[in-house]
Amino acid sequence: MVKAKERSGDSGKKSLKRKAAAEELREAAVARDAATESGVQPPKAAALPPSFSISEIKNKQRRHLMFTRWKQQQRKEKLAAKKKLKKEREALGDKAPPKPIPKTIDNQRVYDETVVDPNDEEVAYDEATDEFASYFNRETSPKILITTSDRPHGRTVRLCEQLSTVIPDSHVYYRRGLALKKIIPQCISRDFTDLIVINEDRKTPNGLILSHLPNGPTAHFKMSSVRLRKEIKRRGKDPTEHVPEIILNNFTTRLGHSIGRMFASLFPHNPQFIGRQVATFHNQRDYIFFRFHRYIFKSEKKVGIQELGPRFTLKLRSLQKGTFDSKYGEYEWVHKPREMDTSRRKFHL
């Protein structure tokens, strides 16, 4: 009985508090209406303290709303500052200061001592005596053999076939279970100058081995982002048999110079400009992007490009002296992520 009386007393107190709160709300509403009728503005809500953080808001929806408003305000302020700066530059005309160069990972690159100077006598001597000297002296013409890993699937086979249409005088042969150590002597005896092997994992091409014959070197790349011709949107018609031009971008270090010369030795010296086809190896942050385009003259001043495919991305894993030898081969360079990838601004090619 005593507990029942206590509960009824508590409920009575709560109901009285609710009634009092409701009366206060009514009085505040009446006062607000009277103030608006008389033309007096009600007092504004207190502003948030300057040290207030949106992350302190407990309610998720309210926090998201406040963050969205803050982002919109930031965008407006940035746009207004941009317009103001543009007006100032137009007013100054030729006296306007030069535009600041934006900071990127590429232009903030850590200095590398092995960056090649074109006028360096040591570099010129190395180029005159390296394994690619016979090609650049026009003593040999490239002849390429393209093959795959054992029991390749359809995607890898199609990539090999499409590569053979990009690289002139290249021939696709199926592996048939032969080891690379047995394939290389046969290639040398048949006057092949380079061997390309495309490896796969789970029916997807994931690696490329490029070996220059007869004396090396051999490079091993990781392959990713492979797109065949049918998978490229708005692609052009199939490539013709004309010899394409080749573009090599950003191979600046001694290692990058060797890789660039290796790619250059895959293509003949004299491109047929009438075909308007270009093979590009673009190095950016040690990733080598391969693209194959046809350029189209729209007018005397405007030129458009049409991607023909295929496309893929390469990442150098190792560079080995001589031809392929996984057991006793001597490596010039091996990528060691824990030791070499200590800074995002350090590149090796």
mmCIF file of C-alpha atoms in Angstrom:
data_model
loop_
_atom_site.group_PDB
_atom_site.id
_atom_site.type_symbol
_atom_site.label_atom_id
_atom_site.label_comp_id
_atom_site.label_asym_id
_atom_site.label_seq_id
_atom_site.Cartn_x
_atom_site.Cartn_y
_atom_site.Cartn_z
ATOM 1 C CA MET A 1 0.000 0.000 0.000
ATOM 2 C CA VAL A 2 2.796 2.384 0.910
ATOM 3 C CA LYS A 3 4.555 1.686 -2.394
ATOM 4 C CA ALA A 4 1.328 2.242 -4.344
ATOM 5 C CA LYS A 5 0.851 5.623 -2.609
ATOM 6 C CA GLU A 6 4.446 6.625 -3.383
ATOM 7 C CA ARG A 7 3.964 5.727 -7.080
ATOM 8 C CA SER A 8 0.715 7.720 -7.285
ATOM 9 C CA GLY A 9 2.458 10.684 -5.627
ATOM 10 C CA ASP A 10 5.349 10.514 -8.151
ATOM 11 C CA SER A 11 2.958 10.362 -11.110
ATOM 12 C CA GLY A 12 1.071 13.367 -9.716
ATOM 13 C CA LYS A 13 4.297 15.373 -9.444
ATOM 14 C CA LYS A 14 5.255 14.477 -13.052
ATOM 15 C CA SER A 15 1.843 15.548 -14.371
ATOM 16 C CA LEU A 16 2.172 18.891 -12.510
ATOM 17 C CA LYS A 17 5.619 19.453 -14.056
ATOM 18 C CA ARG A 18 4.255 18.705 -17.519
ATOM 19 C CA LYS A 19 1.403 21.188 -17.043
ATOM 20 C CA ALA A 20 3.832 23.860 -15.843
ATOM 21 C CA ALA A 21 6.127 23.287 -18.838
ATOM 22 C CA ALA A 22 3.156 23.469 -21.227
ATOM 23 C CA GLU A 23 2.015 26.767 -19.668
ATOM 24 C CA GLU A 24 5.524 28.208 -20.039
ATOM 25 C CA LEU A 25 5.569 27.225 -23.743
ATOM 26 C CA ARG A 26 2.155 28.892 -24.252
ATOM 27 C CA GLU A 27 3.320 32.082 -22.559
ATOM 28 C CA ALA A 28 6.492 32.147 -24.686
ATOM 29 C CA ALA A 29 4.451 31.676 -27.888
ATOM 30 C CA VAL A 30 2.037 34.479 -26.895
ATOM 31 C CA ALA A 31 4.971 36.788 -26.127
ATOM 32 C CA ARG A 32 6.594 35.947 -29.503
ATOM 33 C CA ASP A 33 3.362 36.691 -31.378
ATOM 34 C CA ALA A 34 2.928 39.984 -29.534
ATOM 35 C CA ALA A 35 6.499 40.980 -30.332
ATOM 36 C CA THR A 36 6.090 40.236 -34.051
ATOM 37 C CA GLU A 37 2.795 42.212 -34.187
ATOM 38 C CA SER A 38 4.437 45.216 -32.540
ATOM 39 C CA GLY A 39 7.391 45.023 -34.964
ATOM 40 C CA VAL A 40 9.980 44.115 -32.341
ATOM 41 C CA GLN A 41 12.299 41.308 -33.436
ATOM 42 C CA PRO A 42 12.669 38.423 -30.974
ATOM 43 C CA PRO A 43 16.171 37.899 -29.559
ATOM 44 C CA LYS A 44 18.405 35.701 -31.726
ATOM 45 C CA ALA A 45 19.597 32.324 -30.523
ATOM 46 C CA ALA A 46 23.031 32.270 -28.947
ATOM 47 C CA ALA A 47 25.802 31.562 -31.488
ATOM 48 C CA LEU A 48 27.947 28.468 -31.138
ATOM 49 C CA PRO A 49 31.268 28.997 -29.370
ATOM 50 C CA PRO A 50 34.262 29.402 -31.711
ATOM 51 C CA SER A 51 35.872 26.208 -30.447
ATOM 52 C CA PHE A 52 32.776 24.148 -31.252
ATOM 53 C CA SER A 53 33.347 21.101 -33.486
ATOM 54 C CA ILE A 54 30.701 19.451 -35.636
ATOM 55 C CA SER A 55 31.943 16.062 -34.484
ATOM 56 C CA GLU A 56 30.682 16.914 -30.968
ATOM 57 C CA ILE A 57 27.062 16.779 -32.172
ATOM 58 C CA LYS A 58 25.637 13.504 -30.933
ATOM 59 C CA ASN A 59 22.649 13.297 -33.274
ATOM 60 C CA LYS A 60 23.751 11.702 -36.565
ATOM 61 C CA GLN A 61 21.219 13.437 -38.819
ATOM 62 C CA ARG A 62 21.883 16.830 -37.268
ATOM 63 C CA ARG A 63 25.643 16.278 -37.541
ATOM 64 C CA HIS A 64 25.338 15.352 -41.235
ATOM 65 C CA LEU A 65 23.168 18.426 -41.896
ATOM 66 C CA MET A 66 25.629 20.762 -40.172
ATOM 67 C CA PHE A 67 28.568 19.228 -42.036
ATOM 68 C CA THR A 68 26.772 19.632 -45.386
ATOM 69 C CA ARG A 69 26.076 23.309 -44.619
ATOM 70 C CA TRP A 70 29.696 23.836 -43.606
ATOM 71 C CA LYS A 71 30.942 22.276 -46.851
ATOM 72 C CA GLN A 72 28.583 24.473 -48.885
ATOM 73 C CA GLN A 73 29.831 27.557 -47.061
ATOM 74 C CA GLN A 74 33.453 26.541 -47.697
ATOM 75 C CA ARG A 75 32.695 26.046 -51.394
ATOM 76 C CA LYS A 76 31.042 29.475 -51.652
ATOM 77 C CA GLU A 77 33.972 31.184 -49.944
ATOM 78 C CA LYS A 78 36.461 29.425 -52.222
ATOM 79 C CA LEU A 79 34.484 30.398 -55.335
ATOM 80 C CA ALA A 80 34.204 34.016 -54.182
ATOM 81 C CA ALA A 81 37.960 34.193 -53.544
ATOM 82 C CA LYS A 82 38.627 32.690 -56.979
ATOM 83 C CA LYS A 83 36.377 35.269 -58.697
ATOM 84 C CA LYS A 84 38.001 38.100 -56.765
ATOM 85 C CA LEU A 85 41.480 36.945 -57.764
ATOM 86 C CA LYS A 86 40.397 36.611 -61.405
ATOM 87 C CA LYS A 87 39.064 40.199 -61.433
ATOM 88 C CA GLU A 88 42.307 41.465 -59.904
ATOM 89 C CA ARG A 89 44.372 39.642 -62.557
ATOM 90 C CA GLU A 90 42.189 41.068 -65.357
ATOM 91 C CA ALA A 91 42.568 44.560 -63.910
ATOM 92 C CA LEU A 92 46.360 44.252 -63.724
ATOM 93 C CA GLY A 93 46.618 42.789 -67.236
ATOM 94 C CA ASP A 94 50.229 42.089 -68.252
ATOM 95 C CA LYS A 95 51.491 43.258 -64.856
ATOM 96 C CA ALA A 96 49.696 40.428 -63.081
ATOM 97 C CA PRO A 97 52.035 38.056 -61.167
ATOM 98 C CA PRO A 98 52.504 34.546 -62.620
ATOM 99 C CA LYS A 99 50.128 31.847 -61.463
ATOM 100 C CA PRO A 100 51.496 29.703 -58.618
ATOM 101 C CA ILE A 101 52.425 26.145 -59.570
ATOM 102 C CA PRO A 102 50.228 23.675 -57.660
ATOM 103 C CA LYS A 103 52.046 21.213 -55.424
ATOM 104 C CA THR A 104 51.745 17.605 -56.532
ATOM 105 C CA ILE A 105 53.492 14.391 -55.580
ATOM 106 C CA ASP A 106 55.233 14.426 -58.974
ATOM 107 C CA ASN A 107 56.789 17.901 -58.748
ATOM 108 C CA GLN A 108 57.640 17.394 -55.056
ATOM 109 C CA ARG A 109 59.639 14.298 -55.952
ATOM 110 C CA VAL A 110 62.629 13.406 -53.771
ATOM 111 C CA TYR A 111 65.894 14.161 -55.603
ATOM 112 C CA ASP A 112 67.456 11.094 -57.191
ATOM 113 C CA GLU A 113 71.178 11.057 -57.967
ATOM 114 C CA THR A 114 70.688 8.652 -60.882
ATOM 115 C CA VAL A 115 68.629 11.082 -63.005
ATOM 116 C CA VAL A 116 70.090 10.985 -66.529
ATOM 117 C CA ASP A 117 71.735 14.064 -68.014
ATOM 118 C CA PRO A 118 71.601 13.886 -71.852
ATOM 119 C CA ASN A 119 75.026 15.533 -72.098
ATOM 120 C CA ASP A 120 76.735 13.148 -69.676
ATOM 121 C CA GLU A 121 79.679 11.367 -71.327
ATOM 122 C CA GLU A 122 79.317 8.329 -69.083
ATOM 123 C CA VAL A 123 75.670 7.872 -70.116
ATOM 124 C CA ALA A 124 76.616 8.242 -73.797
ATOM 125 C CA TYR A 125 79.328 5.593 -73.410
ATOM 126 C CA ASP A 126 76.957 3.190 -71.659
ATOM 127 C CA GLU A 127 74.387 3.622 -74.431
ATOM 128 C CA ALA A 128 77.008 2.957 -77.090
ATOM 129 C CA THR A 129 78.078 -0.320 -75.444
ATOM 130 C CA ASP A 130 74.920 -1.759 -73.887
ATOM 131 C CA GLU A 131 72.782 -4.664 -75.152
ATOM 132 C CA PHE A 132 70.540 -2.350 -77.212
ATOM 133 C CA ALA A 133 73.382 -0.630 -79.100
ATOM 134 C CA SER A 134 72.993 -2.890 -82.154
ATOM 135 C CA TYR A 135 69.314 -1.900 -82.434
ATOM 136 C CA PHE A 136 69.937 1.847 -82.059
ATOM 137 C CA ASN A 137 72.827 1.619 -84.530
ATOM 138 C CA ARG A 138 70.327 0.066 -86.978
ATOM 139 C CA GLU A 139 72.319 -3.131 -87.280
ATOM 140 C CA THR A 140 69.336 -5.322 -86.332
ATOM 141 C CA SER A 141 65.585 -5.084 -86.863
ATOM 142 C CA PRO A 142 63.197 -6.249 -84.127
ATOM 143 C CA LYS A 143 61.486 -9.612 -84.359
ATOM 144 C CA ILE A 144 59.286 -10.481 -81.366
ATOM 145 C CA LEU A 145 57.948 -13.766 -80.026
ATOM 146 C CA ILE A 146 54.859 -13.513 -77.775
ATOM 147 C CA THR A 147 53.791 -16.439 -75.623
ATOM 148 C CA THR A 148 51.862 -17.143 -72.423
ATOM 149 C CA SER A 149 52.053 -19.198 -69.266
ATOM 150 C CA ASP A 150 51.023 -22.866 -69.360
ATOM 151 C CA ARG A 151 47.386 -23.609 -70.257
ATOM 152 C CA PRO A 152 46.266 -19.999 -70.811
ATOM 153 C CA HIS A 153 42.624 -18.949 -70.759
ATOM 154 C CA GLY A 154 40.774 -16.979 -73.401
ATOM 155 C CA ARG A 155 41.416 -13.495 -72.017
ATOM 156 C CA THR A 156 45.186 -13.979 -71.974
ATOM 157 C CA VAL A 157 45.201 -15.469 -75.473
ATOM 158 C CA ARG A 158 43.178 -12.534 -76.842
ATOM 159 C CA LEU A 159 45.576 -10.072 -75.202
ATOM 160 C CA CYS A 160 48.526 -11.777 -76.940
ATOM 161 C CA GLU A 161 46.740 -11.667 -80.289
ATOM 162 C CA GLN A 162 45.927 -7.976 -79.896
ATOM 163 C CA LEU A 163 49.501 -7.166 -78.851
ATOM 164 C CA SER A 164 50.738 -8.843 -82.028
ATOM 165 C CA THR A 165 48.683 -6.321 -84.055
ATOM 166 C CA VAL A 166 50.289 -3.439 -82.137
ATOM 167 C CA ILE A 167 53.942 -4.582 -82.368
ATOM 168 C CA PRO A 168 55.086 -5.108 -85.982
ATOM 169 C CA ASP A 169 56.792 -8.387 -86.925
ATOM 170 C CA SER A 170 55.608 -10.143 -83.764
ATOM 171 C CA HIS A 171 54.498 -13.775 -83.684
ATOM 172 C CA VAL A 172 52.265 -15.564 -81.168
ATOM 173 C CA TYR A 173 53.217 -19.138 -80.195
ATOM 174 C CA TYR A 174 51.512 -21.323 -77.632
ATOM 175 C CA ARG A 175 53.680 -22.485 -74.751
ATOM 176 C CA ARG A 176 52.832 -26.244 -74.844
ATOM 177 C CA GLY A 177 54.422 -26.857 -71.453
ATOM 178 C CA LEU A 178 57.957 -25.865 -72.472
ATOM 179 C CA ALA A 179 60.236 -24.194 -69.931
ATOM 180 C CA LEU A 180 61.532 -20.719 -70.748
ATOM 181 C CA LYS A 181 65.128 -22.007 -70.623
ATOM 182 C CA LYS A 182 64.287 -24.271 -73.567
ATOM 183 C CA ILE A 183 62.305 -21.613 -75.440
ATOM 184 C CA ILE A 184 65.067 -18.965 -75.332
ATOM 185 C CA PRO A 185 67.699 -20.988 -77.324
ATOM 186 C CA GLN A 186 65.068 -21.763 -79.965
ATOM 187 C CA CYS A 187 64.228 -18.041 -80.210
ATOM 188 C CA ILE A 188 67.897 -17.135 -80.638
ATOM 189 C CA SER A 189 68.357 -19.764 -83.341
ATOM 190 C CA ARG A 190 65.375 -18.312 -85.248
ATOM 191 C CA ASP A 191 66.687 -14.713 -85.019
ATOM 192 C CA PHE A 192 64.113 -13.393 -82.556
ATOM 193 C CA THR A 193 65.335 -10.235 -80.805
ATOM 194 C CA ASP A 194 62.836 -10.175 -77.911
ATOM 195 C CA LEU A 195 60.630 -12.573 -75.960
ATOM 196 C CA ILE A 196 57.397 -11.473 -74.268
ATOM 197 C CA VAL A 197 55.704 -13.828 -71.807
ATOM 198 C CA ILE A 198 52.282 -12.936 -70.362
ATOM 199 C CA ASN A 199 51.409 -14.726 -67.130
ATOM 200 C CA GLU A 200 47.951 -15.069 -65.639
ATOM 201 C CA ASP A 201 46.240 -15.803 -62.347
ATOM 202 C CA ARG A 202 42.563 -16.798 -62.008
ATOM 203 C CA LYS A 203 42.015 -16.352 -65.754
ATOM 204 C CA THR A 204 43.294 -12.740 -65.620
ATOM 205 C CA PRO A 205 46.666 -11.501 -67.003
ATOM 206 C CA ASN A 206 48.743 -10.365 -64.027
ATOM 207 C CA GLY A 207 52.406 -10.383 -65.128
ATOM 208 C CA LEU A 208 54.696 -9.711 -68.081
ATOM 209 C CA ILE A 209 58.272 -10.887 -68.673
ATOM 210 C CA LEU A 210 60.271 -9.041 -71.329
ATOM 211 C CA SER A 211 63.627 -10.563 -72.287
ATOM 212 C CA HIS A 212 65.959 -9.012 -74.837
ATOM 213 C CA LEU A 213 67.844 -11.589 -76.887
ATOM 214 C CA PRO A 214 70.493 -12.895 -77.108
ATOM 215 C CA ASN A 215 72.268 -11.255 -74.141
ATOM 216 C CA GLY A 216 69.466 -9.784 -72.032
ATOM 217 C CA PRO A 217 68.483 -7.959 -69.920
ATOM 218 C CA THR A 218 65.214 -9.429 -68.615
ATOM 219 C CA ALA A 219 62.525 -7.351 -66.906
ATOM 220 C CA HIS A 220 59.649 -8.692 -64.840
ATOM 221 C CA PHE A 221 56.535 -6.505 -64.526
ATOM 222 C CA LYS A 222 53.322 -6.774 -62.580
ATOM 223 C CA MET A 223 50.367 -6.228 -64.950
ATOM 224 C CA SER A 224 47.035 -4.708 -63.913
ATOM 225 C CA SER A 225 44.014 -2.802 -65.278
ATOM 226 C CA VAL A 226 43.927 -4.848 -68.490
ATOM 227 C CA ARG A 227 41.270 -3.755 -71.001
ATOM 228 C CA LEU A 228 40.809 -5.541 -74.304
ATOM 229 C CA ARG A 229 39.466 -3.799 -77.386
ATOM 230 C CA LYS A 230 35.858 -4.825 -76.877
ATOM 231 C CA GLU A 231 35.924 -3.457 -73.317
ATOM 232 C CA ILE A 232 37.011 0.062 -74.337
ATOM 233 C CA LYS A 233 34.207 2.546 -74.892
ATOM 234 C CA ARG A 234 34.191 4.705 -78.023
ATOM 235 C CA ARG A 235 37.174 2.879 -79.476
ATOM 236 C CA GLY A 236 38.198 3.258 -83.082
ATOM 237 C CA LYS A 237 38.377 0.669 -85.816
ATOM 238 C CA ASP A 238 40.957 -2.109 -85.636
ATOM 239 C CA PRO A 239 44.555 -0.964 -86.242
ATOM 240 C CA THR A 240 46.108 -1.200 -89.658
ATOM 241 C CA GLU A 241 49.424 -2.862 -90.534
ATOM 242 C CA HIS A 242 51.307 0.447 -90.594
ATOM 243 C CA VAL A 243 54.334 0.754 -88.303
ATOM 244 C CA PRO A 244 53.264 2.960 -85.355
ATOM 245 C CA GLU A 245 55.144 5.798 -83.741
ATOM 246 C CA ILE A 246 56.334 5.286 -80.152
ATOM 247 C CA ILE A 247 56.254 7.798 -77.287
ATOM 248 C CA LEU A 248 58.224 7.292 -74.062
ATOM 249 C CA ASN A 249 57.410 9.690 -71.213
ATOM 250 C CA ASN A 250 59.181 10.369 -67.892
ATOM 251 C CA PHE A 251 61.859 7.651 -67.949
ATOM 252 C CA THR A 252 64.407 9.931 -66.283
ATOM 253 C CA THR A 253 66.685 7.802 -64.055
ATOM 254 C CA ARG A 254 69.374 5.337 -65.164
ATOM 255 C CA LEU A 255 66.994 2.464 -64.417
ATOM 256 C CA GLY A 256 64.127 4.194 -66.217
ATOM 257 C CA HIS A 257 66.419 4.910 -69.167
ATOM 258 C CA SER A 258 67.206 1.177 -69.491
ATOM 259 C CA ILE A 259 63.498 0.256 -69.341
ATOM 260 C CA GLY A 260 62.644 2.918 -71.924
ATOM 261 C CA ARG A 261 65.330 1.638 -74.320
ATOM 262 C CA MET A 262 63.981 -1.885 -73.829
ATOM 263 C CA PHE A 263 60.466 -0.777 -74.874
ATOM 264 C CA ALA A 264 61.840 1.245 -77.799
ATOM 265 C CA SER A 265 63.708 -1.801 -79.160
ATOM 266 C CA LEU A 266 60.375 -3.594 -79.715
ATOM 267 C CA PHE A 267 59.375 -1.287 -82.586
ATOM 268 C CA PRO A 268 61.047 -0.645 -85.966
ATOM 269 C CA HIS A 269 62.997 2.563 -86.529
ATOM 270 C CA ASN A 270 60.984 4.121 -89.329
ATOM 271 C CA PRO A 271 57.322 4.676 -88.374
ATOM 272 C CA GLN A 272 54.794 5.012 -91.174
ATOM 273 C CA PHE A 273 53.146 8.347 -90.406
ATOM 274 C CA ILE A 274 50.417 7.720 -92.954
ATOM 275 C CA GLY A 275 48.875 5.192 -90.531
ATOM 276 C CA ARG A 276 48.556 7.884 -87.794
ATOM 277 C CA GLN A 277 49.034 5.267 -85.039
ATOM 278 C CA VAL A 278 50.901 5.891 -81.770
ATOM 279 C CA ALA A 279 52.001 3.494 -79.017
ATOM 280 C CA THR A 280 52.599 5.301 -75.705
ATOM 281 C CA PHE A 281 54.494 4.146 -72.617
ATOM 282 C CA HIS A 282 53.837 6.805 -69.978
ATOM 283 C CA ASN A 283 55.646 6.509 -66.647
ATOM 284 C CA GLN A 284 53.985 8.197 -63.682
ATOM 285 C CA ARG A 285 55.013 7.435 -60.097
ATOM 286 C CA ASP A 286 56.704 4.189 -61.246
ATOM 287 C CA TYR A 287 53.518 2.939 -62.953
ATOM 288 C CA ILE A 288 53.887 2.495 -66.721
ATOM 289 C CA PHE A 289 50.631 3.116 -68.598
ATOM 290 C CA PHE A 290 50.394 1.617 -72.081
ATOM 291 C CA ARG A 291 47.943 3.118 -74.589
ATOM 292 C CA PHE A 292 47.510 2.688 -78.336
ATOM 293 C CA HIS A 293 45.857 5.555 -80.244
ATOM 294 C CA ARG A 294 45.087 6.821 -83.711
ATOM 295 C CA TYR A 295 45.136 10.586 -84.168
ATOM 296 C CA ILE A 296 42.637 12.305 -86.446
ATOM 297 C CA PHE A 297 43.148 15.691 -88.130
ATOM 298 C CA LYS A 298 39.871 17.580 -87.639
ATOM 299 C CA SER A 299 41.237 20.797 -89.127
ATOM 300 C CA GLU A 300 44.538 22.561 -89.666
ATOM 301 C CA LYS A 301 44.725 23.425 -85.952
ATOM 302 C CA LYS A 302 42.649 20.771 -84.180
ATOM 303 C CA VAL A 303 43.662 17.129 -83.727
ATOM 304 C CA GLY A 304 41.624 14.408 -82.014
ATOM 305 C CA ILE A 305 42.707 10.983 -80.752
ATOM 306 C CA GLN A 306 40.918 7.664 -80.886
ATOM 307 C CA GLU A 307 41.934 4.817 -78.593
ATOM 308 C CA LEU A 308 42.348 1.499 -80.371
ATOM 309 C CA GLY A 309 43.347 -0.792 -77.500
ATOM 310 C CA PRO A 310 44.424 -2.841 -75.735
ATOM 311 C CA ARG A 311 45.443 -0.961 -72.591
ATOM 312 C CA PHE A 312 47.197 -2.049 -69.413
ATOM 313 C CA THR A 313 49.401 -0.842 -66.561
ATOM 314 C CA LEU A 314 52.846 -2.204 -65.665
ATOM 315 C CA LYS A 315 54.858 -1.985 -62.441
ATOM 316 C CA LEU A 316 58.519 -3.041 -62.523
ATOM 317 C CA ARG A 317 59.368 -5.855 -60.097
ATOM 318 C CA SER A 318 62.912 -6.748 -61.115
ATOM 319 C CA LEU A 319 65.578 -6.239 -63.783
ATOM 320 C CA GLN A 320 67.910 -9.177 -64.388
ATOM 321 C CA LYS A 321 71.183 -9.324 -66.300
ATOM 322 C CA GLY A 322 71.239 -11.757 -69.186
ATOM 323 C CA THR A 323 68.314 -13.886 -70.301
ATOM 324 C CA PHE A 324 65.710 -15.388 -67.994
ATOM 325 C CA ASP A 325 67.231 -17.467 -65.188
ATOM 326 C CA SER A 326 65.190 -17.618 -61.992
ATOM 327 C CA LYS A 327 67.728 -19.758 -60.090
ATOM 328 C CA TYR A 328 71.215 -18.438 -60.905
ATOM 329 C CA GLY A 329 70.380 -15.091 -62.503
ATOM 330 C CA GLU A 330 72.146 -11.906 -61.409
ATOM 331 C CA TYR A 331 69.723 -9.067 -60.669
ATOM 332 C CA GLU A 332 70.538 -5.431 -61.395
ATOM 333 C CA TRP A 333 67.494 -4.155 -59.492
ATOM 334 C CA VAL A 334 64.779 -5.753 -57.343
ATOM 335 C CA HIS A 335 61.796 -3.923 -55.891
ATOM 336 C CA LYS A 336 61.728 -4.290 -52.090
ATOM 337 C CA PRO A 337 58.579 -2.536 -50.798
ATOM 338 C CA ARG A 338 59.533 -2.321 -47.115
ATOM 339 C CA GLU A 339 62.919 -0.765 -47.842
ATOM 340 C CA MET A 340 62.182 1.301 -50.968
ATOM 341 C CA ASP A 341 58.606 2.524 -50.441
ATOM 342 C CA THR A 342 59.353 4.552 -47.315
ATOM 343 C CA SER A 343 58.242 7.830 -48.944
ATOM 344 C CA ARG A 344 55.375 8.529 -51.344
ATOM 345 C CA ARG A 345 57.550 11.109 -53.101
ATOM 346 C CA LYS A 346 60.414 8.755 -53.967
ATOM 347 C CA PHE A 347 60.364 7.121 -57.405
ATOM 348 C CA HIS A 348 62.830 4.816 -59.123
ATOM 349 C CA LEU A 349 62.043 5.227 -62.840
#
